[in-house]
Short mmCIF file of N, CA, C and O in Angstrom, two decimals:
data_model
loop_
_atom_site.label_atom_id
_atom_site.label_comp_id
_atom_site.label_asym_id
_atom_site.label_seq_id
_atom_site.Cartn_x
_atom_site.Cartn_y
_atom_site.Cartn_z
N MET A 1 98.93 107.57 88.20
CA MET A 1 98.26 108.32 89.62
C MET A 1 98.69 107.73 90.67
O MET A 1 98.13 106.64 90.80
N LYS A 2 99.24 108.03 92.09
CA LYS A 2 99.43 106.77 93.40
C LYS A 2 97.88 107.06 93.63
O LYS A 2 97.52 107.93 93.43
N ALA A 3 97.62 105.75 94.04
CA ALA A 3 96.26 105.69 94.51
C ALA A 3 95.84 107.02 95.65
O ALA A 3 94.17 107.37 95.42
N GLU A 4 96.52 107.35 96.59
CA GLU A 4 96.44 108.19 97.81
C GLU A 4 95.72 109.69 97.41
O GLU A 4 94.96 110.39 98.06
N PHE A 5 96.38 109.37 96.26
CA PHE A 5 95.76 111.26 94.85
C PHE A 5 94.54 111.02 94.36
O PHE A 5 94.03 111.80 94.18
N GLU A 6 94.02 109.99 94.00
CA GLU A 6 92.96 110.22 93.15
C GLU A 6 91.40 110.92 93.60
O GLU A 6 90.92 111.24 92.88
N ASN A 7 91.41 111.03 94.99
CA ASN A 7 89.86 111.13 95.67
C ASN A 7 90.42 112.65 96.23
O ASN A 7 89.73 113.28 96.29
N ILE A 8 91.87 113.27 96.05
CA ILE A 8 91.99 114.65 95.94
C ILE A 8 91.76 115.40 94.73
O ILE A 8 91.69 115.46 93.69
N ASP A 9 90.98 116.83 95.55
CA ASP A 9 90.14 117.83 94.31
C ASP A 9 91.96 118.30 94.16
O ASP A 9 92.21 119.08 94.52
N LEU A 10 91.56 118.97 92.64
CA LEU A 10 92.40 119.60 92.51
C LEU A 10 91.66 120.88 92.60
O LEU A 10 90.44 121.36 91.42
N VAL A 11 92.30 121.96 92.72
CA VAL A 11 92.05 123.26 93.21
C VAL A 11 92.40 124.38 92.04
O VAL A 11 93.94 124.62 91.69
N LYS A 12 91.41 125.44 91.29
CA LYS A 12 92.80 126.28 90.18
C LYS A 12 92.17 127.21 91.39
O LYS A 12 91.25 127.87 91.37
N ASN A 13 93.48 127.66 91.86
CA ASN A 13 93.39 129.30 92.93
C ASN A 13 93.32 130.22 92.24
O ASN A 13 94.60 130.33 91.94
N GLU A 14 92.54 131.12 91.94
CA GLU A 14 92.97 131.79 90.88
C GLU A 14 93.43 133.43 91.42
O GLU A 14 94.17 133.79 90.82
N ASP A 15 93.41 133.34 92.80
CA ASP A 15 94.11 134.45 93.47
C ASP A 15 95.93 135.09 93.44
O ASP A 15 95.96 135.25 93.08
N LYS A 16 96.17 133.47 93.65
CA LYS A 16 97.48 132.93 93.30
C LYS A 16 98.04 132.25 91.96
O LYS A 16 99.03 132.41 91.65
N LYS A 17 96.92 132.51 91.34
CA LYS A 17 97.33 131.85 89.56
C LYS A 17 97.86 130.05 89.88
O LYS A 17 99.09 130.29 88.94
N ARG A 18 97.45 129.54 90.42
CA ARG A 18 97.74 128.32 90.50
C ARG A 18 96.75 126.85 91.08
O ARG A 18 96.08 127.33 91.72
N PHE A 19 97.36 126.09 90.36
CA PHE A 19 96.78 124.44 90.58
C PHE A 19 97.27 124.15 91.55
O PHE A 19 98.50 123.96 91.32
N GLU A 20 96.28 123.40 92.58
CA GLU A 20 96.63 123.31 93.46
C GLU A 20 96.11 121.82 94.41
O GLU A 20 94.66 122.04 94.08
N ILE A 21 96.98 120.83 94.54
CA ILE A 21 96.26 119.90 95.52
C ILE A 21 96.70 119.91 97.04
O ILE A 21 97.90 120.57 96.83
N GLU A 22 95.89 119.57 98.12
CA GLU A 22 96.81 119.39 99.51
C GLU A 22 96.69 117.83 99.87
O GLU A 22 95.34 117.57 99.76
N LEU A 23 97.11 118.08 100.47
CA LEU A 23 98.09 116.57 101.52
C LEU A 23 98.12 116.51 103.18
O LEU A 23 99.54 117.26 102.82
N ASN A 24 97.37 116.68 103.61
CA ASN A 24 97.65 116.71 105.12
C ASN A 24 98.61 118.31 105.66
O ASN A 24 99.60 118.35 105.89
N GLY A 25 97.40 119.28 104.76
CA GLY A 25 97.99 120.41 105.05
C GLY A 25 99.05 120.42 104.26
O GLY A 25 99.60 121.84 104.28
N HIS A 26 99.12 120.48 102.82
CA HIS A 26 100.20 120.85 102.34
C HIS A 26 100.71 120.51 101.10
O HIS A 26 99.47 120.11 100.66
N PHE A 27 101.03 121.80 100.51
CA PHE A 27 100.23 121.26 98.51
C PHE A 27 101.59 121.21 98.09
O PHE A 27 103.14 121.56 98.38
N ALA A 28 100.77 120.69 96.56
CA ALA A 28 102.29 121.00 95.77
C ALA A 28 101.03 121.80 94.34
O ALA A 28 99.57 121.80 94.50
N PHE A 29 101.54 121.99 93.86
CA PHE A 29 100.61 123.74 93.09
C PHE A 29 101.66 123.29 91.88
O PHE A 29 103.10 123.63 91.78
N ILE A 30 101.38 124.19 90.47
CA ILE A 30 101.49 124.09 89.61
C ILE A 30 100.81 126.00 89.19
O ILE A 30 100.08 126.16 89.00
N ASP A 31 102.18 127.42 89.12
CA ASP A 31 101.87 128.05 88.31
C ASP A 31 101.74 127.98 87.51
O ASP A 31 102.01 127.38 86.39
N TYR A 32 100.81 129.46 87.18
CA TYR A 32 100.15 129.42 85.30
C TYR A 32 99.75 130.37 84.94
O TYR A 32 100.06 131.15 85.68
N LYS A 33 99.67 130.41 83.93
CA LYS A 33 99.17 132.07 83.28
C LYS A 33 97.99 131.39 81.95
O LYS A 33 98.11 130.10 81.02
N GLU A 34 97.34 132.35 81.66
CA GLU A 34 95.66 131.57 81.09
C GLU A 34 95.41 132.79 80.00
O GLU A 34 94.85 133.53 80.14
N THR A 35 94.77 131.97 78.49
CA THR A 35 93.96 132.94 77.90
C THR A 35 93.31 132.51 77.70
O THR A 35 92.81 131.60 78.07
N SER A 36 92.24 133.03 76.99
CA SER A 36 90.92 132.59 76.11
C SER A 36 91.06 130.88 75.80
O SER A 36 90.51 130.18 75.66
N GLN A 37 92.51 131.03 74.85
CA GLN A 37 92.29 129.52 74.26
C GLN A 37 93.87 128.67 75.17
O GLN A 37 93.78 127.47 74.72
N GLN A 38 94.34 129.62 75.94
CA GLN A 38 95.31 128.06 75.99
C GLN A 38 95.68 128.78 77.41
O GLN A 38 95.68 129.67 78.55
N ILE A 39 96.36 127.15 78.13
CA ILE A 39 97.05 126.75 79.99
C ILE A 39 98.64 127.49 79.48
O ILE A 39 98.93 126.26 78.97
N ALA A 40 99.34 128.20 79.96
CA ALA A 40 101.08 127.81 80.01
C ALA A 40 100.82 127.32 81.17
O ALA A 40 100.45 128.30 82.69
N LEU A 41 101.64 126.37 81.57
CA LEU A 41 102.41 126.10 82.87
C LEU A 41 103.59 126.38 83.29
O LEU A 41 104.57 126.40 82.10
N ILE A 42 103.69 127.02 84.34
CA ILE A 42 105.47 127.51 84.23
C ILE A 42 106.53 127.38 84.96
O ILE A 42 107.19 127.08 85.05
N HIS A 43 105.82 126.61 86.28
CA HIS A 43 106.31 126.20 87.40
C HIS A 43 105.76 125.29 87.82
O HIS A 43 104.50 125.74 88.67
N THR A 44 106.02 123.81 88.45
CA THR A 44 105.39 123.13 89.64
C THR A 44 106.47 122.78 90.42
O THR A 44 108.03 122.76 90.85
N GLU A 45 105.57 122.36 92.37
CA GLU A 45 106.12 122.88 92.97
C GLU A 45 105.93 121.60 94.07
O GLU A 45 104.11 121.99 94.34
N ALA A 46 106.32 121.14 94.97
CA ALA A 46 105.70 120.33 96.23
C ALA A 46 105.97 121.11 97.25
O ALA A 46 107.80 120.60 97.18
N GLU A 47 105.78 121.41 98.42
CA GLU A 47 106.45 121.38 99.80
C GLU A 47 107.26 120.12 100.26
O GLU A 47 106.47 119.32 99.80
N PRO A 48 108.07 120.13 100.63
CA PRO A 48 109.79 119.43 101.32
C PRO A 48 108.55 118.73 102.01
O PRO A 48 109.12 117.03 101.46
N GLU A 49 107.74 118.56 102.33
CA GLU A 49 107.11 117.50 102.97
C GLU A 49 106.24 116.18 102.50
O GLU A 49 106.20 115.65 102.59
N LEU A 50 105.95 116.50 101.47
CA LEU A 50 105.38 115.67 99.91
C LEU A 50 106.17 115.68 99.23
O LEU A 50 106.26 114.59 98.25
N ALA A 51 108.13 115.34 99.41
CA ALA A 51 108.52 115.04 98.63
C ALA A 51 108.88 113.61 98.80
O ALA A 51 108.85 112.62 99.37
N GLY A 52 109.15 113.46 96.78
CA GLY A 52 108.83 111.75 97.30
C GLY A 52 107.81 110.95 97.11
O GLY A 52 107.25 109.80 97.11
N THR A 53 106.39 111.37 97.31
CA THR A 53 104.93 111.01 97.86
C THR A 53 104.34 111.07 96.28
O THR A 53 103.18 110.23 96.39
N GLY A 54 104.52 111.65 95.50
CA GLY A 54 104.31 111.32 93.63
C GLY A 54 103.15 112.22 94.12
O GLY A 54 102.02 112.29 92.83
N ALA A 55 102.95 113.45 94.86
CA ALA A 55 102.47 115.04 94.28
C ALA A 55 102.51 115.13 93.28
O ALA A 55 101.69 115.90 92.62
N ALA A 56 103.71 115.56 93.49
CA ALA A 56 103.85 116.76 91.71
C ALA A 56 103.23 116.05 90.76
O ALA A 56 102.56 116.66 90.27
N ALA A 57 103.51 114.92 90.61
CA ALA A 57 103.27 114.01 89.41
C ALA A 57 101.94 113.79 89.37
O ALA A 57 100.86 114.35 88.28
N ALA A 58 100.91 113.60 90.77
CA ALA A 58 99.48 113.97 90.44
C ALA A 58 98.98 115.73 90.46
O ALA A 58 98.17 115.11 89.91
N VAL A 59 99.11 115.95 90.62
CA VAL A 59 98.99 117.96 90.52
C VAL A 59 99.37 117.94 88.97
O VAL A 59 97.94 118.58 88.39
N VAL A 60 100.52 117.52 88.59
CA VAL A 60 100.11 117.78 87.22
C VAL A 60 98.82 116.74 86.00
O VAL A 60 98.49 117.27 85.38
N GLU A 61 99.03 115.44 86.64
CA GLU A 61 98.14 115.18 85.96
C GLU A 61 96.45 115.44 86.22
O GLU A 61 96.03 115.02 85.54
N LYS A 62 96.61 116.04 87.06
CA LYS A 62 95.15 116.61 87.42
C LYS A 62 94.79 117.56 86.71
O LYS A 62 93.71 118.15 86.16
N THR A 63 95.51 118.46 86.59
CA THR A 63 95.62 119.61 85.65
C THR A 63 95.71 119.60 84.65
O THR A 63 94.63 120.25 83.19
N LEU A 64 96.37 118.52 83.74
CA LEU A 64 95.97 118.04 82.44
C LEU A 64 94.98 117.49 82.29
O LEU A 64 94.49 118.33 81.07
N ILE A 65 94.22 116.86 83.62
CA ILE A 65 92.69 116.57 82.61
C ILE A 65 92.13 118.09 82.38
O ILE A 65 91.13 117.71 82.07
N TYR A 66 92.30 118.58 83.60
CA TYR A 66 91.57 119.89 83.73
C TYR A 66 91.59 120.74 82.30
O TYR A 66 90.63 121.15 82.23
N ILE A 67 92.59 120.89 81.84
CA ILE A 67 93.00 121.33 80.27
C ILE A 67 92.03 120.57 80.03
O ILE A 67 91.74 121.45 78.36
N GLU A 68 92.78 119.44 78.90
CA GLU A 68 91.54 118.68 77.92
C GLU A 68 90.48 119.04 78.40
O GLU A 68 89.37 119.32 77.86
N GLU A 69 89.45 119.07 79.87
CA GLU A 69 88.48 118.68 79.75
C GLU A 69 88.00 120.78 79.49
O GLU A 69 86.70 120.71 78.79
N SER A 70 88.72 121.06 80.13
CA SER A 70 88.66 123.46 79.01
C SER A 70 87.79 123.26 77.76
O SER A 70 87.75 124.04 77.51
N GLY A 71 88.84 122.17 77.01
CA GLY A 71 88.97 122.76 75.61
C GLY A 71 90.20 123.00 75.20
O GLY A 71 90.16 123.57 73.94
N LYS A 72 90.99 123.91 76.47
CA LYS A 72 92.33 125.18 75.96
C LYS A 72 93.62 123.75 75.78
O LYS A 72 93.50 122.78 75.66
N LYS A 73 94.21 124.34 74.96
CA LYS A 73 95.64 124.03 74.44
C LYS A 73 96.64 124.47 76.05
O LYS A 73 96.71 125.45 76.33
N LEU A 74 97.77 123.80 75.63
CA LEU A 74 99.07 123.86 76.84
C LEU A 74 100.18 124.07 76.30
O LEU A 74 100.48 123.81 75.31
N LEU A 75 100.54 125.11 77.17
CA LEU A 75 102.21 125.13 76.50
C LEU A 75 102.21 124.99 77.88
O LEU A 75 102.82 125.56 79.37
N PRO A 76 103.52 123.71 77.48
CA PRO A 76 104.06 123.07 78.85
C PRO A 76 105.74 123.66 78.65
O PRO A 76 106.73 123.36 78.70
N PHE A 77 105.44 125.35 79.81
CA PHE A 77 107.20 125.86 79.86
C PHE A 77 107.67 125.54 80.90
O PHE A 77 109.01 125.05 81.12
N CYS A 78 106.99 124.73 81.77
CA CYS A 78 107.54 124.18 83.45
C CYS A 78 108.02 123.07 82.82
O CYS A 78 107.51 122.11 82.40
N PRO A 79 109.08 122.48 82.88
CA PRO A 79 110.54 121.13 82.64
C PRO A 79 109.50 120.71 83.23
O PRO A 79 109.97 119.42 82.30
N TYR A 80 109.05 120.52 84.68
CA TYR A 80 108.77 119.20 84.88
C TYR A 80 107.92 118.34 84.14
O TYR A 80 107.29 117.42 84.18
N VAL A 81 106.42 119.42 83.29
CA VAL A 81 105.60 119.65 82.73
C VAL A 81 105.93 118.56 81.86
O VAL A 81 105.34 117.53 80.92
N PHE A 82 106.99 119.36 81.08
CA PHE A 82 107.23 119.32 79.51
C PHE A 82 108.13 117.61 80.05
O PHE A 82 107.43 116.84 79.27
N ALA A 83 108.95 117.73 80.56
CA ALA A 83 109.28 116.18 80.51
C ALA A 83 108.32 114.57 81.29
O ALA A 83 107.99 113.60 80.76
N PHE A 84 106.81 115.09 81.66
CA PHE A 84 105.64 114.40 82.21
C PHE A 84 105.26 114.31 81.21
O PHE A 84 104.58 113.36 80.65
N ILE A 85 105.31 115.17 79.94
CA ILE A 85 104.65 114.86 78.81
C ILE A 85 105.33 113.89 77.85
O ILE A 85 104.74 113.00 77.21
N LYS A 86 106.79 114.18 77.98
CA LYS A 86 107.60 113.25 76.90
C LYS A 86 107.68 112.27 77.93
O LYS A 86 107.56 110.79 76.96
N LYS A 87 107.73 111.44 78.75
CA LYS A 87 107.47 110.15 79.19
C LYS A 87 106.40 109.97 79.38
O LYS A 87 106.00 108.96 78.51
N ASN A 88 104.60 110.71 79.14
CA ASN A 88 103.08 110.19 78.61
C ASN A 88 102.53 110.77 77.95
O ASN A 88 102.22 111.68 77.39
N LYS A 89 103.14 110.06 76.42
CA LYS A 89 103.25 110.53 75.35
C LYS A 89 101.82 110.83 74.76
O LYS A 89 101.59 111.73 73.77
N ASP A 90 101.01 110.63 75.41
CA ASP A 90 99.21 110.21 74.90
C ASP A 90 99.12 111.70 75.36
O ASP A 90 97.94 112.23 74.92
N TRP A 91 99.42 112.81 76.39
CA TRP A 91 99.39 113.73 76.85
C TRP A 91 99.48 115.18 75.69
O TRP A 91 99.20 115.91 75.85
N LYS A 92 100.13 114.49 74.52
CA LYS A 92 100.54 115.58 73.56
C LYS A 92 99.89 116.63 73.17
O LYS A 92 99.94 116.83 72.29
N ARG A 93 98.80 115.31 72.81
CA ARG A 93 97.24 115.36 72.44
C ARG A 93 96.64 117.35 72.63
O ARG A 93 95.99 117.50 72.15
N ILE A 94 97.05 117.49 74.06
CA ILE A 94 96.41 118.84 74.07
C ILE A 94 97.47 120.09 74.30
O ILE A 94 97.15 121.15 74.63
N VAL A 95 99.24 119.65 73.76
CA VAL A 95 99.91 120.64 73.58
C VAL A 95 99.70 121.50 72.68
O VAL A 95 99.41 120.77 71.43
N ASP A 96 99.87 122.88 72.52
CA ASP A 96 99.48 123.77 71.37
C ASP A 96 100.53 123.47 70.26
O ASP A 96 101.68 123.20 70.44
N GLU A 97 100.44 122.87 69.28
CA GLU A 97 101.17 122.66 67.79
C GLU A 97 102.28 123.72 67.66
O GLU A 97 103.01 123.28 67.70
N ARG A 98 101.95 125.04 67.97
CA ARG A 98 103.00 126.05 67.80
C ARG A 98 103.56 126.69 68.75
O ARG A 98 104.85 126.98 68.96
N PHE A 99 103.45 125.51 69.61
CA PHE A 99 104.60 125.06 70.88
C PHE A 99 106.22 125.47 70.24
O PHE A 99 106.45 124.48 70.57
N GLU A 100 106.97 126.51 70.67
CA GLU A 100 108.24 126.25 70.74
C GLU A 100 108.85 124.99 70.65
O GLU A 100 109.89 124.47 69.82
N SER A 101 109.02 124.52 71.80
CA SER A 101 109.55 122.71 71.56
C SER A 101 108.90 121.88 71.10
O SER A 101 108.98 120.40 71.75
N TYR A 102 107.58 121.88 70.87
CA TYR A 102 106.76 120.74 70.15
C TYR A 102 107.32 119.92 69.78
O TYR A 102 107.27 118.42 70.03
N ASP A 103 108.00 120.43 69.14
CA ASP A 103 108.92 118.63 68.46
C ASP A 103 109.63 118.00 69.13
O ASP A 103 110.31 116.74 69.14
N ARG A 104 109.70 118.44 70.18
CA ARG A 104 110.66 117.86 71.20
C ARG A 104 110.24 117.08 71.95
O ARG A 104 110.29 116.00 72.84
N LEU A 105 108.98 116.69 72.22
CA LEU A 105 107.84 116.29 73.03
C LEU A 105 107.83 115.02 72.63
O LEU A 105 107.91 114.46 71.24
#
C-alpha cells in the first residue's frame, strides 16, 4: 500500500453496504454482502479522480485486514479482489476453502 493511504481510515458503510476510503473528497470502495461467518466482496471501484493513485489497491488491502481481524472468511467474487489475492498469495489464508474458484488462487 502506498504511504499516502496508510493513515486513511477504512469505513464500513453499512447503509451503502460497502467498505470505503476517502481521499480529497473522492472515494474508493468495495461493495459487499455479509453473513455471520463470511464476507463476500462483489465489486471494487475508485472514482475517476483517483485513477492511477493506488486507491483501489489500498481499499482492498484495508478491507482484507478488516475481514481477517473480524474472524470471518472471504468470498472474493470481485475480479479485482480475486486478482489481488492471486498476486499476494498470503491473503489466501482468509479465503473460504469452499469458494468455487479457491484452487485458482
